[in-house]
């Protein structure tokens, strides 16, 4: 991939660069979504008692071995400034429209090149391994960052349960496809975010098995809010935030490198590996520094987002400037 020095853009420009938006079409869809919600609300009241709570505390012990000691951002920062393009392209769309998503009932299909494929109910997944709190910085490719206390357990616990075959080399993650819950997936808006739905991401199997890769159910001591990817997402702290797929319904082990949403939309801008790397600029802006939400001065971006000691060995022999 040719690396070009980027003209300096303001953050607003960077954010807008991420997508090719059709705001008018989106507003129409959002209005349609609101109408759907009103209908769902009136129908839902009859059986409301049967739906398990999707809010509330989610107790977990902090794991200092895999946590940064940096101060965390405020909950309201982490829940009102989001990227979740299924709801729209503005940072406040996910908080505004997140109520359209119904995180229960919810199942996750885990299959592909595994000995024991299975469909898991998310409430069973919650009990598969002890929940831990991990404090990770989240570094978005758009050059902003936050520090968030996530709750989950290593994805490896789930992957080992299904017994990967020797031929499995990659893991693909697929987000829910449902335009009723994700208004920006409405067919008339295809291409509006520059993405083909459903949102798809992937990791190499050894990355997915790394103890830092967190299958995530909560944050800030609470169940994951919808705008942050309820009821289940992954968090891969040494990679740009777009690798951390939200609201996952399928995990597939495969031989070939999976197609990913951003890589398919703009291969020259978003690579498969997408490790945080201050020395490789995005074609249109620098990645050398970042703006931590709540801070005035920009700070330097750390290689692998501060986790070089833990993960650099995964890439021995690779040219990370080329295999971005
Ligand atoms: N997952 C899905 N399904 N859809 C998305 O648009 N955005 C990604 C990632 N996961 C995204 C997604 C990007 S670009 C980032 S930076 C993080 O989610 C943001 O996570 P947060 O909103 O919880 O901070």
mmCIF file of C-alpha atoms and ligand atoms in Angstrom:
data_model
loop_
_atom_site.group_PDB
_atom_site.id
_atom_site.type_symbol
_atom_site.label_atom_id
_atom_site.label_comp_id
_atom_site.label_asym_id
_atom_site.label_seq_id
_atom_site.Cartn_x
_atom_site.Cartn_y
_atom_site.Cartn_z
ATOM 1 C CA UNK A 1 0.000 0.000 0.000
ATOM 2 C CA UNK A 2 1.581 3.326 -0.962
ATOM 3 C CA UNK A 3 1.908 5.571 2.089
ATOM 4 C CA UNK A 4 1.251 9.220 1.374
ATOM 5 C CA UNK A 5 1.791 12.121 3.745
ATOM 6 C CA UNK A 6 -1.624 13.423 4.483
ATOM 7 C CA UNK A 7 -2.756 17.004 4.533
ATOM 8 C CA UNK A 8 -3.685 17.894 8.132
ATOM 9 C CA UNK A 9 -7.420 17.706 8.561
ATOM 10 C CA UNK A 10 -9.523 18.926 11.419
ATOM 11 C CA UNK A 11 -11.266 16.238 13.389
ATOM 12 C CA UNK A 12 -14.613 17.147 11.861
ATOM 13 C CA UNK A 13 -13.160 16.608 8.415
ATOM 14 C CA UNK A 14 -11.610 13.319 9.434
ATOM 15 C CA UNK A 15 -14.905 12.087 10.794
ATOM 16 C CA UNK A 16 -16.747 13.008 7.661
ATOM 17 C CA UNK A 17 -14.090 11.363 5.544
ATOM 18 C CA UNK A 18 -14.987 7.975 6.939
ATOM 19 C CA UNK A 19 -18.185 7.693 4.958
ATOM 20 C CA UNK A 20 -20.002 8.883 1.883
ATOM 21 C CA UNK A 21 -23.120 9.963 3.536
ATOM 22 C CA UNK A 22 -26.499 10.718 2.168
ATOM 23 C CA UNK A 23 -27.868 12.613 5.083
ATOM 24 C CA UNK A 24 -31.255 13.284 3.591
ATOM 25 C CA UNK A 25 -31.842 9.591 2.939
ATOM 26 C CA UNK A 26 -30.719 8.809 6.437
ATOM 27 C CA UNK A 27 -33.102 11.259 8.051
ATOM 28 C CA UNK A 28 -35.967 9.686 6.137
ATOM 29 C CA UNK A 29 -34.926 6.255 7.373
ATOM 30 C CA UNK A 30 -34.563 7.491 10.937
ATOM 31 C CA UNK A 31 -38.114 8.811 10.814
ATOM 32 C CA UNK A 32 -39.282 5.421 9.528
ATOM 33 C CA UNK A 33 -37.361 3.780 12.349
ATOM 34 C CA UNK A 34 -39.048 5.962 14.946
ATOM 35 C CA UNK A 35 -42.445 4.917 13.586
ATOM 36 C CA UNK A 36 -41.416 1.266 13.834
ATOM 37 C CA UNK A 37 -40.330 1.778 17.403
ATOM 38 C CA UNK A 38 -43.644 3.284 18.431
ATOM 39 C CA UNK A 39 -45.369 0.212 16.986
ATOM 40 C CA UNK A 40 -42.969 -2.208 18.675
ATOM 41 C CA UNK A 41 -43.455 -0.416 21.978
ATOM 42 C CA UNK A 42 -47.215 -0.817 21.885
ATOM 43 C CA UNK A 43 -46.994 -4.487 20.870
ATOM 44 C CA UNK A 44 -44.218 -5.247 23.316
ATOM 45 C CA UNK A 45 -46.061 -4.177 26.445
ATOM 46 C CA UNK A 46 -48.183 -7.362 26.604
ATOM 47 C CA UNK A 47 -45.234 -9.724 26.945
ATOM 48 C CA UNK A 48 -42.751 -7.353 28.532
ATOM 49 C CA UNK A 49 -42.279 -9.506 31.642
ATOM 50 C CA UNK A 50 -40.809 -12.337 29.566
ATOM 51 C CA UNK A 51 -37.908 -10.268 28.290
ATOM 52 C CA UNK A 52 -34.798 -10.493 30.504
ATOM 53 C CA UNK A 53 -33.329 -7.222 31.688
ATOM 54 C CA UNK A 54 -30.857 -5.722 29.273
ATOM 55 C CA UNK A 55 -29.699 -3.056 31.679
ATOM 56 C CA UNK A 56 -28.169 -3.083 35.110
ATOM 57 C CA UNK A 57 -25.064 -4.094 36.967
ATOM 58 C CA UNK A 58 -22.663 -6.697 35.627
ATOM 59 C CA UNK A 59 -20.211 -7.492 38.418
ATOM 60 C CA UNK A 60 -16.657 -8.415 37.470
ATOM 61 C CA UNK A 61 -13.234 -8.379 39.111
ATOM 62 C CA UNK A 62 -10.622 -6.120 37.584
ATOM 63 C CA UNK A 63 -7.720 -7.952 35.966
ATOM 64 C CA UNK A 64 -4.684 -5.662 36.428
ATOM 65 C CA UNK A 65 -2.427 -7.966 34.370
ATOM 66 C CA UNK A 66 -4.242 -6.909 31.212
ATOM 67 C CA UNK A 67 -5.290 -3.386 32.134
ATOM 68 C CA UNK A 68 -3.792 0.038 31.621
ATOM 69 C CA UNK A 69 -3.428 2.266 34.673
ATOM 70 C CA UNK A 70 -4.468 5.349 32.688
ATOM 71 C CA UNK A 71 -7.517 7.203 34.020
ATOM 72 C CA UNK A 72 -10.762 6.129 32.403
ATOM 73 C CA UNK A 73 -13.059 8.361 30.420
ATOM 74 C CA UNK A 74 -16.482 9.177 31.813
ATOM 75 C CA UNK A 75 -19.372 6.829 31.063
ATOM 76 C CA UNK A 76 -21.281 9.605 29.320
ATOM 77 C CA UNK A 77 -18.318 10.221 26.986
ATOM 78 C CA UNK A 78 -18.170 6.533 26.064
ATOM 79 C CA UNK A 79 -21.914 6.320 25.444
ATOM 80 C CA UNK A 80 -22.570 9.520 23.511
ATOM 81 C CA UNK A 81 -19.597 9.656 21.138
ATOM 82 C CA UNK A 82 -19.792 6.416 19.181
ATOM 83 C CA UNK A 83 -19.147 4.848 15.844
ATOM 84 C CA UNK A 84 -21.939 2.419 15.009
ATOM 85 C CA UNK A 85 -22.731 3.043 11.383
ATOM 86 C CA UNK A 86 -25.788 0.783 11.441
ATOM 87 C CA UNK A 87 -27.459 3.686 13.275
ATOM 88 C CA UNK A 88 -25.989 6.475 11.165
ATOM 89 C CA UNK A 89 -22.752 8.309 10.628
ATOM 90 C CA UNK A 90 -22.931 11.001 13.279
ATOM 91 C CA UNK A 91 -21.293 10.381 16.627
ATOM 92 C CA UNK A 92 -24.570 10.887 18.484
ATOM 93 C CA UNK A 93 -26.720 8.706 16.182
ATOM 94 C CA UNK A 94 -25.996 5.486 18.137
ATOM 95 C CA UNK A 95 -27.073 7.041 21.455
ATOM 96 C CA UNK A 96 -30.120 8.632 19.830
ATOM 97 C CA UNK A 97 -31.301 5.542 17.939
ATOM 98 C CA UNK A 98 -29.779 2.744 20.035
ATOM 99 C CA UNK A 99 -33.182 1.989 21.604
ATOM 100 C CA UNK A 100 -34.223 0.444 18.270
ATOM 101 C CA UNK A 101 -31.907 -2.508 18.921
ATOM 102 C CA UNK A 102 -33.332 -5.435 20.939
ATOM 103 C CA UNK A 103 -30.452 -7.316 22.544
ATOM 104 C CA UNK A 104 -32.675 -10.166 23.844
ATOM 105 C CA UNK A 105 -33.365 -12.833 22.827
ATOM 106 C CA UNK A 106 -29.987 -13.127 21.092
ATOM 107 C CA UNK A 107 -27.973 -16.050 19.845
ATOM 108 C CA UNK A 108 -24.462 -16.329 18.478
ATOM 109 C CA UNK A 109 -23.636 -19.029 15.918
ATOM 110 C CA UNK A 110 -20.048 -20.257 16.249
ATOM 111 C CA UNK A 111 -19.004 -22.515 13.404
ATOM 112 C CA UNK A 112 -16.930 -23.051 10.298
ATOM 113 C CA UNK A 113 -13.710 -25.017 10.752
ATOM 114 C CA UNK A 114 -14.458 -26.307 14.253
ATOM 115 C CA UNK A 115 -15.106 -29.763 15.666
ATOM 116 C CA UNK A 116 -18.125 -28.690 17.737
ATOM 117 C CA UNK A 117 -20.140 -25.940 16.041
ATOM 118 C CA UNK A 118 -22.839 -24.528 18.288
ATOM 119 C CA UNK A 119 -25.468 -21.839 18.604
ATOM 120 C CA UNK A 120 -25.178 -20.125 21.983
ATOM 121 C CA UNK A 121 -27.791 -18.088 23.762
ATOM 122 C CA UNK A 122 -26.087 -14.909 24.938
ATOM 123 C CA UNK A 123 -27.186 -15.548 28.523
ATOM 124 C CA UNK A 124 -25.368 -18.895 28.421
ATOM 125 C CA UNK A 125 -22.312 -17.210 26.913
ATOM 126 C CA UNK A 126 -22.288 -14.816 29.856
ATOM 127 C CA UNK A 127 -21.690 -17.813 32.143
ATOM 128 C CA UNK A 128 -19.112 -19.617 29.997
ATOM 129 C CA UNK A 129 -16.104 -18.091 31.808
ATOM 130 C CA UNK A 130 -15.524 -15.718 34.745
ATOM 131 C CA UNK A 131 -16.179 -12.093 33.827
ATOM 132 C CA UNK A 132 -13.231 -9.733 34.203
ATOM 133 C CA UNK A 133 -12.910 -5.981 34.058
ATOM 134 C CA UNK A 134 -10.208 -4.837 31.644
ATOM 135 C CA UNK A 135 -9.236 -1.205 31.277
ATOM 136 C CA UNK A 136 -8.210 -0.680 27.688
ATOM 137 C CA UNK A 137 -7.568 2.412 25.606
ATOM 138 C CA UNK A 138 -9.718 2.447 22.451
ATOM 139 C CA UNK A 139 -7.891 4.190 19.603
ATOM 140 C CA UNK A 140 -10.108 4.977 16.628
ATOM 141 C CA UNK A 141 -8.572 5.154 13.164
ATOM 142 C CA UNK A 142 -10.058 8.685 13.073
ATOM 143 C CA UNK A 143 -7.374 9.692 15.626
ATOM 144 C CA UNK A 144 -9.480 10.068 18.761
ATOM 145 C CA UNK A 145 -9.262 7.783 21.772
ATOM 146 C CA UNK A 146 -10.905 6.895 25.076
ATOM 147 C CA UNK A 147 -10.024 4.675 28.014
ATOM 148 C CA UNK A 148 -12.871 2.318 28.870
ATOM 149 C CA UNK A 149 -13.385 -0.300 31.605
ATOM 150 C CA UNK A 150 -14.797 -3.229 29.602
ATOM 151 C CA UNK A 151 -16.302 -6.398 31.083
ATOM 152 C CA UNK A 152 -15.905 -9.786 29.472
ATOM 153 C CA UNK A 153 -13.571 -12.736 29.188
ATOM 154 C CA UNK A 154 -10.963 -13.800 26.648
ATOM 155 C CA UNK A 155 -12.483 -14.811 23.322
ATOM 156 C CA UNK A 156 -10.180 -17.834 23.518
ATOM 157 C CA UNK A 157 -12.497 -19.368 26.158
ATOM 158 C CA UNK A 158 -15.308 -19.552 23.599
ATOM 159 C CA UNK A 159 -13.097 -20.587 20.692
ATOM 160 C CA UNK A 160 -11.571 -23.445 22.683
ATOM 161 C CA UNK A 161 -15.077 -24.642 23.559
ATOM 162 C CA UNK A 162 -15.882 -25.242 19.863
ATOM 163 C CA UNK A 163 -12.486 -26.883 19.203
ATOM 164 C CA UNK A 164 -10.908 -25.218 16.142
ATOM 165 C CA UNK A 165 -9.678 -27.607 13.463
ATOM 166 C CA UNK A 166 -6.027 -27.528 12.423
ATOM 167 C CA UNK A 167 -7.063 -25.949 9.118
ATOM 168 C CA UNK A 168 -8.611 -22.891 10.839
ATOM 169 C CA UNK A 169 -6.373 -19.851 10.371
ATOM 170 C CA UNK A 170 -8.756 -16.886 10.611
ATOM 171 C CA UNK A 171 -11.854 -15.881 12.566
ATOM 172 C CA UNK A 172 -14.673 -13.804 11.042
ATOM 173 C CA UNK A 173 -17.160 -11.745 13.065
ATOM 174 C CA UNK A 174 -20.559 -10.795 11.681
ATOM 175 C CA UNK A 175 -22.868 -8.167 13.121
ATOM 176 C CA UNK A 176 -26.664 -8.518 13.101
ATOM 177 C CA UNK A 177 -28.367 -7.698 9.796
ATOM 178 C CA UNK A 178 -31.813 -6.263 10.537
ATOM 179 C CA UNK A 179 -32.896 -2.950 9.023
ATOM 180 C CA UNK A 180 -35.775 -2.732 11.514
ATOM 181 C CA UNK A 181 -33.275 -2.501 14.354
ATOM 182 C CA UNK A 182 -30.467 -0.813 12.430
ATOM 183 C CA UNK A 183 -32.079 1.972 10.380
ATOM 184 C CA UNK A 184 -29.002 2.688 8.256
ATOM 185 C CA UNK A 185 -29.232 -0.870 6.870
ATOM 186 C CA UNK A 186 -32.461 0.000 5.060
ATOM 187 C CA UNK A 187 -32.107 -1.107 1.434
ATOM 188 C CA UNK A 188 -32.647 2.381 0.051
ATOM 189 C CA UNK A 189 -29.581 3.426 1.994
ATOM 190 C CA UNK A 190 -27.244 0.788 0.589
ATOM 191 C CA UNK A 191 -23.894 2.426 0.190
ATOM 192 C CA UNK A 192 -24.883 5.353 2.377
ATOM 193 C CA UNK A 193 -22.109 4.613 4.823
ATOM 194 C CA UNK A 194 -19.889 3.222 2.105
ATOM 195 C CA UNK A 195 -20.311 -0.193 3.744
ATOM 196 C CA UNK A 196 -21.985 -3.413 2.668
ATOM 197 C CA UNK A 197 -24.066 -4.866 5.476
ATOM 198 C CA UNK A 198 -23.771 -6.796 7.630
ATOM 199 C CA UNK A 199 -20.683 -5.273 9.223
ATOM 200 C CA UNK A 200 -17.928 -7.843 8.995
ATOM 201 C CA UNK A 201 -14.559 -8.002 10.695
ATOM 202 C CA UNK A 202 -11.902 -10.608 11.242
ATOM 203 C CA UNK A 203 -8.696 -11.624 12.962
ATOM 204 C CA UNK A 204 -6.011 -14.178 12.419
ATOM 205 C CA UNK A 205 -6.670 -17.113 14.748
ATOM 206 C CA UNK A 206 -3.587 -16.431 16.882
ATOM 207 C CA UNK A 207 -4.751 -12.831 17.347
ATOM 208 C CA UNK A 208 -8.215 -14.053 18.299
ATOM 209 C CA UNK A 209 -6.695 -16.464 20.842
ATOM 210 C CA UNK A 210 -4.475 -13.785 22.395
ATOM 211 C CA UNK A 211 -5.452 -13.167 26.040
ATOM 212 C CA UNK A 212 -6.011 -9.447 25.334
ATOM 213 C CA UNK A 213 -8.812 -10.149 22.835
ATOM 214 C CA UNK A 214 -11.933 -9.705 24.910
ATOM 215 C CA UNK A 215 -15.406 -11.087 24.276
ATOM 216 C CA UNK A 216 -17.276 -8.192 25.800
ATOM 217 C CA UNK A 217 -20.654 -8.015 27.539
ATOM 218 C CA UNK A 218 -20.397 -4.868 29.619
ATOM 219 C CA UNK A 219 -18.600 -1.676 30.545
ATOM 220 C CA UNK A 220 -18.394 0.589 33.616
ATOM 221 C CA UNK A 221 -19.797 -2.193 35.804
ATOM 222 C CA UNK A 222 -22.976 -2.371 33.718
ATOM 223 C CA UNK A 223 -24.442 -4.410 30.891
ATOM 224 C CA UNK A 224 -23.200 -3.113 27.519
ATOM 225 C CA UNK A 225 -25.366 -0.220 26.305
ATOM 226 C CA UNK A 226 -26.889 -0.713 22.850
ATOM 227 C CA UNK A 227 -24.792 2.050 21.298
ATOM 228 C CA UNK A 228 -21.630 0.247 22.417
ATOM 229 C CA UNK A 229 -22.559 -3.054 20.770
ATOM 230 C CA UNK A 230 -25.048 -4.875 23.007
ATOM 231 C CA UNK A 231 -25.370 -7.621 23.835
ATOM 232 C CA UNK A 232 -21.960 -8.906 22.752
ATOM 233 C CA UNK A 233 -18.953 -7.504 20.913
ATOM 234 C CA UNK A 234 -15.237 -8.009 20.717
ATOM 235 C CA UNK A 235 -12.568 -5.561 21.863
ATOM 236 C CA UNK A 236 -9.053 -5.871 20.434
ATOM 237 C CA UNK A 237 -7.128 -3.097 22.179
ATOM 238 C CA UNK A 238 -3.960 -3.038 20.061
ATOM 239 C CA UNK A 239 -5.872 -2.491 16.821
ATOM 240 C CA UNK A 240 -7.819 0.482 15.502
ATOM 241 C CA UNK A 241 -11.339 0.538 16.903
ATOM 242 C CA UNK A 242 -13.029 -0.555 13.686
ATOM 243 C CA UNK A 243 -11.690 -4.098 14.231
ATOM 244 C CA UNK A 244 -13.811 -4.386 17.399
ATOM 245 C CA UNK A 245 -17.104 -5.518 15.872
ATOM 246 C CA UNK A 246 -20.325 -4.827 17.759
ATOM 247 C CA UNK A 247 -23.603 -6.741 18.217
ATOM 248 C CA UNK A 248 -22.180 -10.011 16.915
ATOM 249 C CA UNK A 249 -24.431 -12.858 15.743
ATOM 250 C CA UNK A 250 -21.881 -15.096 14.036
ATOM 251 C CA UNK A 251 -18.276 -16.163 14.601
ATOM 252 C CA UNK A 252 -16.809 -18.291 11.833
ATOM 253 C CA UNK A 253 -13.442 -20.006 11.748
ATOM 254 C CA UNK A 254 -11.993 -20.275 8.277
ATOM 255 C CA UNK A 255 -8.933 -21.075 6.247
ATOM 256 C CA UNK A 256 -8.843 -17.907 4.117
ATOM 257 C CA UNK A 257 -8.573 -14.332 5.338
ATOM 258 C CA UNK A 258 -12.172 -13.096 5.691
ATOM 259 C CA UNK A 259 -13.510 -10.107 3.789
ATOM 260 C CA UNK A 260 -14.069 -7.184 6.125
ATOM 261 C CA UNK A 261 -16.466 -4.271 5.731
ATOM 262 C CA UNK A 262 -13.943 -1.429 5.750
ATOM 263 C CA UNK A 263 -11.306 -3.314 3.809
ATOM 264 C CA UNK A 264 -13.870 -4.035 1.081
ATOM 265 C CA UNK A 265 -15.123 -0.423 1.066
ATOM 266 C CA UNK A 266 -11.704 1.260 0.908
ATOM 267 C CA UNK A 267 -8.821 -1.239 0.704
ATOM 268 C CA UNK A 268 -6.254 1.522 0.220
ATOM 269 C CA UNK A 269 -7.327 3.086 3.545
ATOM 270 C CA UNK A 270 -8.277 0.237 5.875
ATOM 271 C CA UNK A 271 -6.106 -2.856 6.013
ATOM 272 C CA UNK A 272 -6.949 -6.238 7.481
ATOM 273 C CA UNK A 273 -4.426 -6.055 10.323
ATOM 274 C CA UNK A 274 -5.017 -2.412 11.290
ATOM 275 C CA UNK A 275 -2.634 -2.489 14.235
ATOM 276 C CA UNK A 276 -2.313 0.931 15.851
ATOM 277 C CA UNK A 277 0.855 2.300 14.297
ATOM 278 C CA UNK A 278 1.935 5.939 14.678
ATOM 279 C CA UNK A 279 4.445 5.557 11.830
ATOM 280 C CA UNK A 280 1.904 4.605 9.173
ATOM 281 C CA UNK A 281 -0.394 7.476 8.283
ATOM 282 C CA UNK A 282 -3.899 6.993 7.081
ATOM 283 C CA UNK A 283 -3.750 8.143 3.446
ATOM 284 C CA UNK A 284 -5.623 11.286 4.432
ATOM 285 C CA UNK A 285 -4.371 12.096 7.930
ATOM 286 C CA UNK A 286 -1.526 11.442 10.327
ATOM 287 C CA UNK A 287 -1.724 8.677 12.932
ATOM 288 C CA UNK A 288 1.237 10.031 14.942
ATOM 289 C CA UNK A 289 -0.980 11.671 17.559
ATOM 290 C CA UNK A 290 -4.500 11.330 18.900
ATOM 291 C CA UNK A 291 -7.079 13.362 20.753
ATOM 292 C CA UNK A 292 -8.103 11.687 23.994
ATOM 293 C CA UNK A 293 -11.696 12.661 24.684
ATOM 294 C CA UNK A 294 -11.780 15.224 27.478
ATOM 295 C CA UNK A 295 -8.213 16.402 26.883
ATOM 296 C CA UNK A 296 -7.152 19.629 25.269
ATOM 297 C CA UNK A 297 -3.689 18.724 23.977
ATOM 298 C CA UNK A 298 -3.136 15.912 21.523
ATOM 299 C CA UNK A 299 -1.028 13.048 22.818
ATOM 300 C CA UNK A 300 1.393 10.776 21.027
ATOM 301 C CA UNK A 301 -0.008 7.507 19.749
ATOM 302 C CA UNK A 302 1.825 4.439 21.052
ATOM 303 C CA UNK A 303 2.729 1.496 18.806
ATOM 304 C CA UNK A 304 0.124 -1.249 19.208
ATOM 305 C CA UNK A 305 -1.791 1.271 21.345
ATOM 306 C CA UNK A 306 0.593 0.627 24.246
ATOM 307 C CA UNK A 307 0.502 -3.191 24.056
ATOM 308 C CA UNK A 308 3.684 -3.749 22.011
ATOM 309 C CA UNK A 309 5.272 -5.928 24.722
ATOM 310 C CA UNK A 310 2.259 -8.216 24.662
ATOM 311 C CA UNK A 311 1.548 -8.503 20.935
ATOM 312 C CA UNK A 312 4.500 -7.422 18.765
ATOM 313 C CA UNK A 313 5.729 -11.033 18.602
ATOM 314 C CA UNK A 314 2.550 -11.993 16.720
ATOM 315 C CA UNK A 315 3.918 -10.092 13.716
ATOM 316 C CA UNK A 316 7.534 -11.249 13.624
ATOM 317 C CA UNK A 317 8.704 -11.338 10.021
ATOM 318 C CA UNK A 318 5.820 -9.208 8.728
ATOM 319 C CA UNK A 319 6.293 -5.783 7.212
ATOM 320 C CA UNK A 320 3.599 -3.860 9.046
ATOM 321 C CA UNK A 321 4.040 -0.829 6.812
ATOM 322 C CA UNK A 322 3.030 -2.940 3.829
ATOM 323 C CA UNK A 323 0.663 -5.424 5.523
ATOM 324 C CA UNK A 324 -1.210 -2.642 7.225
HETATM 325 N N1 LIG B 1 -19.195 -2.487 14.797
HETATM 326 C C1 LIG B 1 -20.263 -2.369 13.992
HETATM 327 N N2 LIG B 1 -21.093 -3.422 13.862
HETATM 328 N N3 LIG B 1 -20.539 -1.233 13.306
HETATM 329 C C2 LIG B 1 -19.712 -0.144 13.377
HETATM 330 O O1 LIG B 1 -19.981 0.875 12.720
HETATM 331 N N4 LIG B 1 -17.672 0.808 14.322
HETATM 332 C C3 LIG B 1 -16.316 0.474 14.760
HETATM 333 C C4 LIG B 1 -16.318 -0.458 15.971
HETATM 334 N N5 LIG B 1 -17.284 -1.531 15.791
HETATM 335 C C5 LIG B 1 -18.567 -0.232 14.214
HETATM 336 C C6 LIG B 1 -18.347 -1.427 14.927
HETATM 337 C C7 LIG B 1 -15.514 1.660 15.060
HETATM 338 S S1 LIG B 1 -15.036 2.576 13.706
HETATM 339 C C8 LIG B 1 -15.132 1.984 16.321
HETATM 340 S S2 LIG B 1 -14.032 3.261 16.609
HETATM 341 C C9 LIG B 1 -15.656 1.272 17.490
HETATM 342 O O2 LIG B 1 -16.631 0.284 17.138
HETATM 343 C C10 LIG B 1 -16.294 2.265 18.447
HETATM 344 O O3 LIG B 1 -16.733 1.625 19.618
HETATM 345 P P1 LIG B 1 -17.509 2.474 20.715
HETATM 346 O O4 LIG B 1 -18.565 3.272 20.021
HETATM 347 O O5 LIG B 1 -18.075 1.491 21.692
HETATM 348 O O6 LIG B 1 -16.494 3.386 21.378
#
